[in-house]
PDB file of C-alpha atoms in Angstrom:
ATOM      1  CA  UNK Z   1      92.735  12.709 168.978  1.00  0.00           C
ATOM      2  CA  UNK Z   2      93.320  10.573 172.387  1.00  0.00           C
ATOM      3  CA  UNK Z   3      92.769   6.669 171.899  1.00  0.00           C
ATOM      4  CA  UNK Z   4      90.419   7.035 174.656  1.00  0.00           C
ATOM      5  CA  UNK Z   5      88.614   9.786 172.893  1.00  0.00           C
ATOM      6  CA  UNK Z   6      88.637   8.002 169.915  1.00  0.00           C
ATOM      7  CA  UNK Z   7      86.983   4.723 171.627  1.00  0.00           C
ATOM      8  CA  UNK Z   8      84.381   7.282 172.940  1.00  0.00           C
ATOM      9  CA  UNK Z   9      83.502   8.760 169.722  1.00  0.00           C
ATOM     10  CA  UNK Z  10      82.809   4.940 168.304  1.00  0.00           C
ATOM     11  CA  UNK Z  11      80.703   4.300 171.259  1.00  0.00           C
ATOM     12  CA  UNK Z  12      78.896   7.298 170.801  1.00  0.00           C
ATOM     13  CA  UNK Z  13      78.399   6.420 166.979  1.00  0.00           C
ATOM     14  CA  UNK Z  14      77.626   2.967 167.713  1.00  0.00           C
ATOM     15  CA  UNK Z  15      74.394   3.647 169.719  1.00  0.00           C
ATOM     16  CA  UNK Z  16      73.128   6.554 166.994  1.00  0.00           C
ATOM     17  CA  UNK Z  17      73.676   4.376 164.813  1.00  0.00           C
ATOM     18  CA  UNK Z  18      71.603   1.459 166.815  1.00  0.00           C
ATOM     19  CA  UNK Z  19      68.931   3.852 167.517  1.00  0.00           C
ATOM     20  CA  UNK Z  20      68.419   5.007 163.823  1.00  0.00           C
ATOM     21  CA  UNK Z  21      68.007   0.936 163.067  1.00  0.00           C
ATOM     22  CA  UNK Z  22      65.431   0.653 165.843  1.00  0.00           C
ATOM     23  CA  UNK Z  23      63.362   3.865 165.193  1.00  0.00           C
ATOM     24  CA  UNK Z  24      61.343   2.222 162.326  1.00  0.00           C
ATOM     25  CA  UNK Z  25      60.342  -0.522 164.246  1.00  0.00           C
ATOM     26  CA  UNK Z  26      59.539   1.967 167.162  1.00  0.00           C
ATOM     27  CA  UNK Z  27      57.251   3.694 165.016  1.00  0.00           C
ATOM     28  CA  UNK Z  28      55.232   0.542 163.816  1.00  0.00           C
ATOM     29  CA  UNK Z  29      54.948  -0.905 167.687  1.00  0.00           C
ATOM     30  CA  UNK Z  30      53.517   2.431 168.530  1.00  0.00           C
ATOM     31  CA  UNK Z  31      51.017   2.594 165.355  1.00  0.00           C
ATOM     32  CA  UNK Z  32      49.874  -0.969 166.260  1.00  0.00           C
ATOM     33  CA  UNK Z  33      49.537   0.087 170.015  1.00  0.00           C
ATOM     34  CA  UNK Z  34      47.223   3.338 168.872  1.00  0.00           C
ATOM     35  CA  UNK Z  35      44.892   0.831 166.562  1.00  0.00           C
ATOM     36  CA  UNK Z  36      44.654  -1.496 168.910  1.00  0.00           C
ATOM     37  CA  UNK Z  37      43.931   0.821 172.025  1.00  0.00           C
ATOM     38  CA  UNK Z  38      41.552   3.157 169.522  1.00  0.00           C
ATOM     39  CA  UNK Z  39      39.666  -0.951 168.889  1.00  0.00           C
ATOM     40  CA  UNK Z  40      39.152  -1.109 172.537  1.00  0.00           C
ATOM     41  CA  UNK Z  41      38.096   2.441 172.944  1.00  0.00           C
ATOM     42  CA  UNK Z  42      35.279   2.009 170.408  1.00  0.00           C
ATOM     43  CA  UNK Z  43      34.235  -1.636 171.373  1.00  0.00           C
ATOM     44  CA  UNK Z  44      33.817   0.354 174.822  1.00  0.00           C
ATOM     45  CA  UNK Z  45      31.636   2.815 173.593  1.00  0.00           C
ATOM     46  CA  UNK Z  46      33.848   5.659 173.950  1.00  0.00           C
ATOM     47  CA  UNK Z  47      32.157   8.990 172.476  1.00  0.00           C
ATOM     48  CA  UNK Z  48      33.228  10.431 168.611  1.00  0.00           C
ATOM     49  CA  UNK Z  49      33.725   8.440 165.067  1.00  0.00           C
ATOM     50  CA  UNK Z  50      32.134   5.715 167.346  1.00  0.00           C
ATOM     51  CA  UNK Z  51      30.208   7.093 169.756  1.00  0.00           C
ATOM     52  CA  UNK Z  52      27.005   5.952 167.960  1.00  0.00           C
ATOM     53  CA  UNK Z  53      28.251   2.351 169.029  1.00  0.00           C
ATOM     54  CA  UNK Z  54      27.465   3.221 172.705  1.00  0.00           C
ATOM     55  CA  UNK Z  55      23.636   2.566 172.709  1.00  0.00           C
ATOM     56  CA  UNK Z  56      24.188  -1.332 170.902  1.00  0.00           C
ATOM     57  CA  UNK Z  57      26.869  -2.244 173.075  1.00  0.00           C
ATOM     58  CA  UNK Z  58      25.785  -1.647 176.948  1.00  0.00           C
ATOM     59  CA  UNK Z  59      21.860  -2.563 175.870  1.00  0.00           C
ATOM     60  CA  UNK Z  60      23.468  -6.150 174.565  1.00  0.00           C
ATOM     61  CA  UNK Z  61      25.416  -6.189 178.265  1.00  0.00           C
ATOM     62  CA  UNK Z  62      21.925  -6.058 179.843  1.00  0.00           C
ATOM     63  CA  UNK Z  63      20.877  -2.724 179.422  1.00  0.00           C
ATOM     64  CA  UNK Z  64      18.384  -3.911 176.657  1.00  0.00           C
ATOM     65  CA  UNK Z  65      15.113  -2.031 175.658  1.00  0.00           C
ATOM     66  CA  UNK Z  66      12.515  -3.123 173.100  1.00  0.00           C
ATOM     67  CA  UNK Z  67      11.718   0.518 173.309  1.00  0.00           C
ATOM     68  CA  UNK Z  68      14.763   1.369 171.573  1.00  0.00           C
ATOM     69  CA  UNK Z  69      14.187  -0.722 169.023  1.00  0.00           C
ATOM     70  CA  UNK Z  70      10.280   0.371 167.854  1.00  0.00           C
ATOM     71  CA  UNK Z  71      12.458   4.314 167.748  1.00  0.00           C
ATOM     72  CA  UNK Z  72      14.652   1.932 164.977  1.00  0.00           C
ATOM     73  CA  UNK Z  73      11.486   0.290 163.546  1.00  0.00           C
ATOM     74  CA  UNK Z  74       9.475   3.155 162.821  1.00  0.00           C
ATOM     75  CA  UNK Z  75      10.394   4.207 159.167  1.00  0.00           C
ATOM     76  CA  UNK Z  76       9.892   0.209 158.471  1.00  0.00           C
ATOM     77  CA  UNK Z  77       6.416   0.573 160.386  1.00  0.00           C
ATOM     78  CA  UNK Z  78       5.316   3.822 158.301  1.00  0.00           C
ATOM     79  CA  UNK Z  79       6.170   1.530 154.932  1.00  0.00           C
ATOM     80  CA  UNK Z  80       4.129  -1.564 156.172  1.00  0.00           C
ATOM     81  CA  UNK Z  81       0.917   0.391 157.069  1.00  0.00           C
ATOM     82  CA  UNK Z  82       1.672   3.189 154.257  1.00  0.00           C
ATOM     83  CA  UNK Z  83      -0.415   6.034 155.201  1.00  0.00           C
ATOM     84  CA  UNK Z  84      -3.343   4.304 157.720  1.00  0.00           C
ATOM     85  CA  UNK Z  85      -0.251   4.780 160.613  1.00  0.00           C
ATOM     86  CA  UNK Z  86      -1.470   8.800 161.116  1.00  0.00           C
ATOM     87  CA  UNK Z  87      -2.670   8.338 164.904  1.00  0.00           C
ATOM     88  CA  UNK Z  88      -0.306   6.355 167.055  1.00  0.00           C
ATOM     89  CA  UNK Z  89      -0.332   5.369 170.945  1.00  0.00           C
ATOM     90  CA  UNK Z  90       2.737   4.410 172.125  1.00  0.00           C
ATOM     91  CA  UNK Z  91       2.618   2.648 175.937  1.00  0.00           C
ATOM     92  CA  UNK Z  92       5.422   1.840 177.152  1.00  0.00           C
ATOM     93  CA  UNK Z  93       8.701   3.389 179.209  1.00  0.00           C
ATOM     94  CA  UNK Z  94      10.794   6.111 177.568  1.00  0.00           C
ATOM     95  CA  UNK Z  95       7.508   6.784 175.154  1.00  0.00           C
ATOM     96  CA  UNK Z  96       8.515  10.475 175.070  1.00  0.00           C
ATOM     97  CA  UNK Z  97      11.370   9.272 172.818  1.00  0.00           C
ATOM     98  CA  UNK Z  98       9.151   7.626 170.508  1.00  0.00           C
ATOM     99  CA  UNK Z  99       6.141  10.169 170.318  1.00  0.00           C
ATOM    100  CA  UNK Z 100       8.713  13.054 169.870  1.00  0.00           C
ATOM    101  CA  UNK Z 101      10.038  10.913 167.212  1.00  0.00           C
ATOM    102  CA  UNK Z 102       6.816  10.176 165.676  1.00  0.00           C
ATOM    103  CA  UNK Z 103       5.636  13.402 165.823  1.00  0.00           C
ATOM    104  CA  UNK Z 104       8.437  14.754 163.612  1.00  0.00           C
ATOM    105  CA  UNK Z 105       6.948  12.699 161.024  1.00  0.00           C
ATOM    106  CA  UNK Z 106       4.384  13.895 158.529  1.00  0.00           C
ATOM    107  CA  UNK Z 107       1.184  13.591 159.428  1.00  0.00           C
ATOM    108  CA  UNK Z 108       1.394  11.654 162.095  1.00  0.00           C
ATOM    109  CA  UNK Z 109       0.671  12.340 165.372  1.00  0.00           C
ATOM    110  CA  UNK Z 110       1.052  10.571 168.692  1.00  0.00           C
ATOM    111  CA  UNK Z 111       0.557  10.477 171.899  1.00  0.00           C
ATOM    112  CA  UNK Z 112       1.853   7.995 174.762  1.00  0.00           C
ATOM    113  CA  UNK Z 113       1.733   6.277 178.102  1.00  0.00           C
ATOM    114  CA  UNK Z 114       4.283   5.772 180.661  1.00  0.00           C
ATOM    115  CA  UNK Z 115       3.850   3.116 182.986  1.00  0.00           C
ATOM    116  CA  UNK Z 116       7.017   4.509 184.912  1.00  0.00           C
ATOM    117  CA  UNK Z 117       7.685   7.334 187.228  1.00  0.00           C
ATOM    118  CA  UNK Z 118       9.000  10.292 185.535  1.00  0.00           C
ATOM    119  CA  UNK Z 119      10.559  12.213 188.400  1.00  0.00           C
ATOM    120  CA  UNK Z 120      14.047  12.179 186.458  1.00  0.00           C
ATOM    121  CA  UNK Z 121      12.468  12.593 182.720  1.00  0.00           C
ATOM    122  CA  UNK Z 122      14.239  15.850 181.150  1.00  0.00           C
ATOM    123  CA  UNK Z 123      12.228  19.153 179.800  1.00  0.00           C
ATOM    124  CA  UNK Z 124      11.108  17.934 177.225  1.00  0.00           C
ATOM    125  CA  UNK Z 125       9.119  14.578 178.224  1.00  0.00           C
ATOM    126  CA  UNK Z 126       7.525  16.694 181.477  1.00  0.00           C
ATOM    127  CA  UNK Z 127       6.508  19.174 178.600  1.00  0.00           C
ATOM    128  CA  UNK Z 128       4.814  16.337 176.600  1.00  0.00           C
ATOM    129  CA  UNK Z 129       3.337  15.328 180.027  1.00  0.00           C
ATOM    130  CA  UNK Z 130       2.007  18.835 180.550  1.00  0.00           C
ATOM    131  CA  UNK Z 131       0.332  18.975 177.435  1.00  0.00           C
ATOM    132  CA  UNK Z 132      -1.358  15.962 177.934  1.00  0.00           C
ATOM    133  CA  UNK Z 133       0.233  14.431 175.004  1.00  0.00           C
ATOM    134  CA  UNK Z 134       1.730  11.567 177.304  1.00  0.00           C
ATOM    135  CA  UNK Z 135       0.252   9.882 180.729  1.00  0.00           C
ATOM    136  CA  UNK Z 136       1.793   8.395 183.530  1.00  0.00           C
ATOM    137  CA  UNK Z 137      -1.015   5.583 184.242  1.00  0.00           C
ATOM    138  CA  UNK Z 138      -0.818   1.541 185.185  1.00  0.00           C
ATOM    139  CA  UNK Z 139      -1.671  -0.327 182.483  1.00  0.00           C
ATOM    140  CA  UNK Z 140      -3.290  -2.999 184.742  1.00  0.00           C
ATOM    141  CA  UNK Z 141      -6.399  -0.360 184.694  1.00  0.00           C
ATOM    142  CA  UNK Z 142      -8.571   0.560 181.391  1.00  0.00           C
ATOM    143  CA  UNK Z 143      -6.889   3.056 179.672  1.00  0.00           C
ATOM    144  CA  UNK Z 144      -8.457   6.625 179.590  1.00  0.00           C
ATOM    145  CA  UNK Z 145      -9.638   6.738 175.633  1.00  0.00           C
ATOM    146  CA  UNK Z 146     -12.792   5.590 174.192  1.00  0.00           C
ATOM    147  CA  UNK Z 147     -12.890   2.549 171.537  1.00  0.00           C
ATOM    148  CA  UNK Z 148     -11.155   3.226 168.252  1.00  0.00           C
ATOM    149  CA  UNK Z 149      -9.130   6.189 169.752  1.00  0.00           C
ATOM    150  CA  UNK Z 150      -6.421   5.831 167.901  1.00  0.00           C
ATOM    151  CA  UNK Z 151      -5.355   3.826 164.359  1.00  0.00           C
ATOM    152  CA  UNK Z 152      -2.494   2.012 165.877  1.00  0.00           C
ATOM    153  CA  UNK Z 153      -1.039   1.148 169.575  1.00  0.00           C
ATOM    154  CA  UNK Z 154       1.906   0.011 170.061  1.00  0.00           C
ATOM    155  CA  UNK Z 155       3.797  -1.614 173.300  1.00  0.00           C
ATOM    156  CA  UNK Z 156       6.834  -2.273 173.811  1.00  0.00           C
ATOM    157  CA  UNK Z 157       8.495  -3.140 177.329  1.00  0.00           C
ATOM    158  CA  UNK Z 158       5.894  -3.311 179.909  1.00  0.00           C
ATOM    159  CA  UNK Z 159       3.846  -6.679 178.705  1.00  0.00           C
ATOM    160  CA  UNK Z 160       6.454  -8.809 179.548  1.00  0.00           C
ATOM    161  CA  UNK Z 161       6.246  -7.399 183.237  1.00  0.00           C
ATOM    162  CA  UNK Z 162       2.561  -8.679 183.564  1.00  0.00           C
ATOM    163  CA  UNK Z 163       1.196 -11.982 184.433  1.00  0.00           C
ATOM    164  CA  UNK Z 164      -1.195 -13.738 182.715  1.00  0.00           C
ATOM    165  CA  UNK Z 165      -3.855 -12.750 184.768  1.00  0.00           C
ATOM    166  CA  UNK Z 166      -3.638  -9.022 183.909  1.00  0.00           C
ATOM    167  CA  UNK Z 167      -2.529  -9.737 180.171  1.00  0.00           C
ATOM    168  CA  UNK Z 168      -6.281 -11.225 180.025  1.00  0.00           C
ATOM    169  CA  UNK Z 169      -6.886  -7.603 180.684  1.00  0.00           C
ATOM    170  CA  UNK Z 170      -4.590  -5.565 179.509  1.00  0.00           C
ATOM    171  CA  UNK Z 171      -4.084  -7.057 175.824  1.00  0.00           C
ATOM    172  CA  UNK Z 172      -7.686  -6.880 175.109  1.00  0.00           C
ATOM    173  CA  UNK Z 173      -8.063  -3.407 176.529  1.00  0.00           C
ATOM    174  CA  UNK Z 174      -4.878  -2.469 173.793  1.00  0.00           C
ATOM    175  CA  UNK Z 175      -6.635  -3.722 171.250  1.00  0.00           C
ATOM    176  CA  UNK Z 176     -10.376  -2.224 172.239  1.00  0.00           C
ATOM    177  CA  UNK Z 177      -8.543   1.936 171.693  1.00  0.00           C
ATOM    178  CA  UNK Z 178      -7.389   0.971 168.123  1.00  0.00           C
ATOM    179  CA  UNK Z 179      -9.152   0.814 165.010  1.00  0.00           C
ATOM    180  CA  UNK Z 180      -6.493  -0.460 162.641  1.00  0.00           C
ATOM    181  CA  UNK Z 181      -4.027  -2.863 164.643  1.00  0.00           C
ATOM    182  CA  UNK Z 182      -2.068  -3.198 167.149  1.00  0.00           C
ATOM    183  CA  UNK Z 183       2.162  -4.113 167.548  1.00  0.00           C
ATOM    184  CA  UNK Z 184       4.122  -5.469 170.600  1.00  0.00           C
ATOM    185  CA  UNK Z 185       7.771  -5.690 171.028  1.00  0.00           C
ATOM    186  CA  UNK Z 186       8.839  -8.022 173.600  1.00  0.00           C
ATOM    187  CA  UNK Z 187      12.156  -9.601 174.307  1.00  0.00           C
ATOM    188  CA  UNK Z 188      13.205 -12.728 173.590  1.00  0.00           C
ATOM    189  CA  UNK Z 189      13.427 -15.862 176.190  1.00  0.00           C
ATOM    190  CA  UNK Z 190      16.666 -15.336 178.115  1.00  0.00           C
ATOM    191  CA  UNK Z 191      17.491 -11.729 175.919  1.00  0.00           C
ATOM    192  CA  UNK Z 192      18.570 -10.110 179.574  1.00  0.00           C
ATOM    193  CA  UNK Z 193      17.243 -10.187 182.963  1.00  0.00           C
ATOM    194  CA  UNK Z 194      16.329  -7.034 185.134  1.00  0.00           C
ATOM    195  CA  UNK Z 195      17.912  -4.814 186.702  1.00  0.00           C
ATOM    196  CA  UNK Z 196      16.881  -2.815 190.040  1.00  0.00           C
ATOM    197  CA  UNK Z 197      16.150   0.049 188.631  1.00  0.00           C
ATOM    198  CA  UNK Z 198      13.494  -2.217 186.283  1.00  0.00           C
ATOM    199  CA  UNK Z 199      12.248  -4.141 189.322  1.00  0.00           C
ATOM    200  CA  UNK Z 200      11.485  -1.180 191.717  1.00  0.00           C
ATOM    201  CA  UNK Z 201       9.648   0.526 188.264  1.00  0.00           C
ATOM    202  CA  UNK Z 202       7.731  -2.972 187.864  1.00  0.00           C
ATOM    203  CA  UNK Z 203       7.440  -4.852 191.057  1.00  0.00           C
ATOM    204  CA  UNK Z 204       8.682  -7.279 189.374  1.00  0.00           C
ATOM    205  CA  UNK Z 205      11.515  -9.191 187.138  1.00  0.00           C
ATOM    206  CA  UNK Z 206      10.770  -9.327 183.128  1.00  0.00           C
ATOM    207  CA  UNK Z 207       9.673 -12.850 181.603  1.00  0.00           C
ATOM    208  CA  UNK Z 208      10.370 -13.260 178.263  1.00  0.00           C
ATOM    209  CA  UNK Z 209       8.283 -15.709 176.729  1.00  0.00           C
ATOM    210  CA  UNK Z 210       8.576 -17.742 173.392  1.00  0.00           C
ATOM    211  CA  UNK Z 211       6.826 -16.570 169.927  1.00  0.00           C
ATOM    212  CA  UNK Z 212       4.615 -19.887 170.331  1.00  0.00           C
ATOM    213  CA  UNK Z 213       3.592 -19.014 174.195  1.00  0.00           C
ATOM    214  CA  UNK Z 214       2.747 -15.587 172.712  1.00  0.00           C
ATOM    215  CA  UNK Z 215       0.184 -17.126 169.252  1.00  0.00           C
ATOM    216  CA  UNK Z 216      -1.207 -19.757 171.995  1.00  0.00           C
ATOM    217  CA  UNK Z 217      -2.332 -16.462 174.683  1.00  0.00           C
ATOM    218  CA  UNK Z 218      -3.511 -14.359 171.788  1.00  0.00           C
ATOM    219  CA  UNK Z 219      -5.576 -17.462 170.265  1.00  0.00           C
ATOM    220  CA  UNK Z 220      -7.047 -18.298 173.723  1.00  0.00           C
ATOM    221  CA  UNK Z 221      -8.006 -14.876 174.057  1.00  0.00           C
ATOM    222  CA  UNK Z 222      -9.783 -14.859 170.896  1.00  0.00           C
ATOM    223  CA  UNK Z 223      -7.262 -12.324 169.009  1.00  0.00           C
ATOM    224  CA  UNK Z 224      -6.043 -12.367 165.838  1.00  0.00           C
ATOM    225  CA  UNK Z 225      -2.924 -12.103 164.550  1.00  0.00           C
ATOM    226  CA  UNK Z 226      -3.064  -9.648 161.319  1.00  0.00           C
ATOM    227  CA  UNK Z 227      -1.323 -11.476 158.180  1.00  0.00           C
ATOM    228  CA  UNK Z 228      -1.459  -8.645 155.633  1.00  0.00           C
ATOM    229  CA  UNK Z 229       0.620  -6.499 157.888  1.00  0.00           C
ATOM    230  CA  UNK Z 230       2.959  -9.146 158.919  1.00  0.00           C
ATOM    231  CA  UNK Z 231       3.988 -10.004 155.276  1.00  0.00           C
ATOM    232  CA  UNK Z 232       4.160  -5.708 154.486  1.00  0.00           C
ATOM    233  CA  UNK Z 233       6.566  -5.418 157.660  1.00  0.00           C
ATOM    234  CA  UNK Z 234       8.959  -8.282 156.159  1.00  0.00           C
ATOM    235  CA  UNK Z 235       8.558  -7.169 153.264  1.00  0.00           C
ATOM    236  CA  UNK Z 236       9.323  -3.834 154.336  1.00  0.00           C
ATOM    237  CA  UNK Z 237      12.411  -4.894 156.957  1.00  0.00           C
ATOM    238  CA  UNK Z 238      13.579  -6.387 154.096  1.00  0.00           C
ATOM    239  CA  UNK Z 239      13.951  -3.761 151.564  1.00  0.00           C
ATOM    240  CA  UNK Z 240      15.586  -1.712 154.529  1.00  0.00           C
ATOM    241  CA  UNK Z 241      17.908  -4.800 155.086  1.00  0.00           C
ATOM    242  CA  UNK Z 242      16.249  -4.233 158.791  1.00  0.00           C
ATOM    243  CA  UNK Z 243      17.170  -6.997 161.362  1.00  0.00           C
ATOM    244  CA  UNK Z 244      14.389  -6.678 164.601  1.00  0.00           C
ATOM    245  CA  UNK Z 245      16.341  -7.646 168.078  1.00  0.00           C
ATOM    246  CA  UNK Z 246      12.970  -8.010 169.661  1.00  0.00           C
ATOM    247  CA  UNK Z 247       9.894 -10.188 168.606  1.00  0.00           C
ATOM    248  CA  UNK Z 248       7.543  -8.000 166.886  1.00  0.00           C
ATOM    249  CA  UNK Z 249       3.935  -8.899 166.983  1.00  0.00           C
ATOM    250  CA  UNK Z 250       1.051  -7.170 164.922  1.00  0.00           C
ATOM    251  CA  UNK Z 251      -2.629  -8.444 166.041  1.00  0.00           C
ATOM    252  CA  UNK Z 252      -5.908  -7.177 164.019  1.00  0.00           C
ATOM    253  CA  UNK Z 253      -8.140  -4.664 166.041  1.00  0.00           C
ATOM    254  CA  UNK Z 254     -11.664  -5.443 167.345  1.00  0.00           C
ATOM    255  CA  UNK Z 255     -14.510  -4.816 164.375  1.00  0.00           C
TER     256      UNK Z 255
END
């Protein structure tokens, strides 16, 4: 062998050699990259192991909806008011959601009312709709059910969109179609602000008031909040280690 191909063939072994040092701390840089890019992907709300992250993560961007969480609340609901919950009216947007979801319960049946346009609802809400099972009707107006229709109503999403001068109306006409009680979700003080889509739906931005603006309005309008089923529901949430993102309100019906 040649000096010079000698000197080649040391060159040659040299950089093997190098790259056989460096592969296992190749390896470990690109492990690290794939956790750390996999992180990112699920903190994004990418689709798969993670994918159920999706809903939590754009509605605490903005995309927030009380509705969302009475679909969450409803096994702890069913506990607090044990079997009296067997006739439910849910008003508020997306209700198909939550009477389809209430309707696969046992004995229970529901039926809803969308204060929104529909136009872009899929099959299965326009099916509710066509079965009369959920209306598209402004709240602002009494409600098309006699007194007592119904055991419980509950709102989520649309009182927070009223002023006090149709709340005077529109609370009081809630309560008047129950016979057992009635819950509201609403949003917490400075929990998101609307978006267009919301404002052209509502004429108007959100306003999320405080749990002592909400006692003080349902005092002055001679309502009551109901105390048994406020300490059931904790007691309830609790035992289901349940942690409400909205304030949850649960007022007696008229007798």
């Amino acid at each position: 062998m040649t000096r010079k191909q000698a000197s080649s063939t040391r060159r040659l072994s040299g950089v093997l050699h190098s790259k056989s040092n460096s592969s296992p701390l190749l390896s470990i840089t690109l492990v690290l990259l794939g956790v750390f890019l996999l992180i990112i992907y699920a903190c994004g709300g990418g689709s798969g192991i993670f994918g159920g992250k999706k809903d939590v993560v754009s509605r605490v961007e903005g995309d927030f909806s009380c509705t969302f969480e009475v679909l969450s609340a409803i096994p702890v609901l069913k506990n607090a008011y044990g079997g009296n919950m067997k006739n439910v009216l849910h008003i508020g947007p997306e209700t198909c959601s939550v009477v389809s979801k209430f309707l696969r319960e046992v004995e229970t049946e529901a039926w809803g009312v969308e204060p929104c346009d529909i136009e872009d609802a899929d099959r299965n809400c326009k099916a509710l709709v066509q079965k009369g099972i959920v209306r598209v009707a402004d709240i602002k107006f009494p409600l098309p059910y006699r007194a007592k229709s119904f055991t419980h109503v509950i709102v989520s999403d649309t009182l927070d969109y009223l002023s006090p001068k149709y709340l005077n109306k529109t609370l009081p006409e809630l309560v008047r179609v129950s016979a057992d009680g009635i819950i509201i979700f609403t949003g917490y003080p400075g929990q998101r602000k609307a978006k267009v889509a919301q404002l052209s739906k509502f004429g108007r931005p959100a306003k999320m008031r405080t749990s002592a603006w909400w006692k003080q309005f349902v005092t002055e309008i001679s309502l009551e909040e109901n105390e048994p089923a406020i300490k059931k529901f904790e007691q309830a949430a609790s035992k289901a280690s349940y942690k409400p993102t909205c304030q949850i309100f649960h007022l007696n019906s008229y007798h």
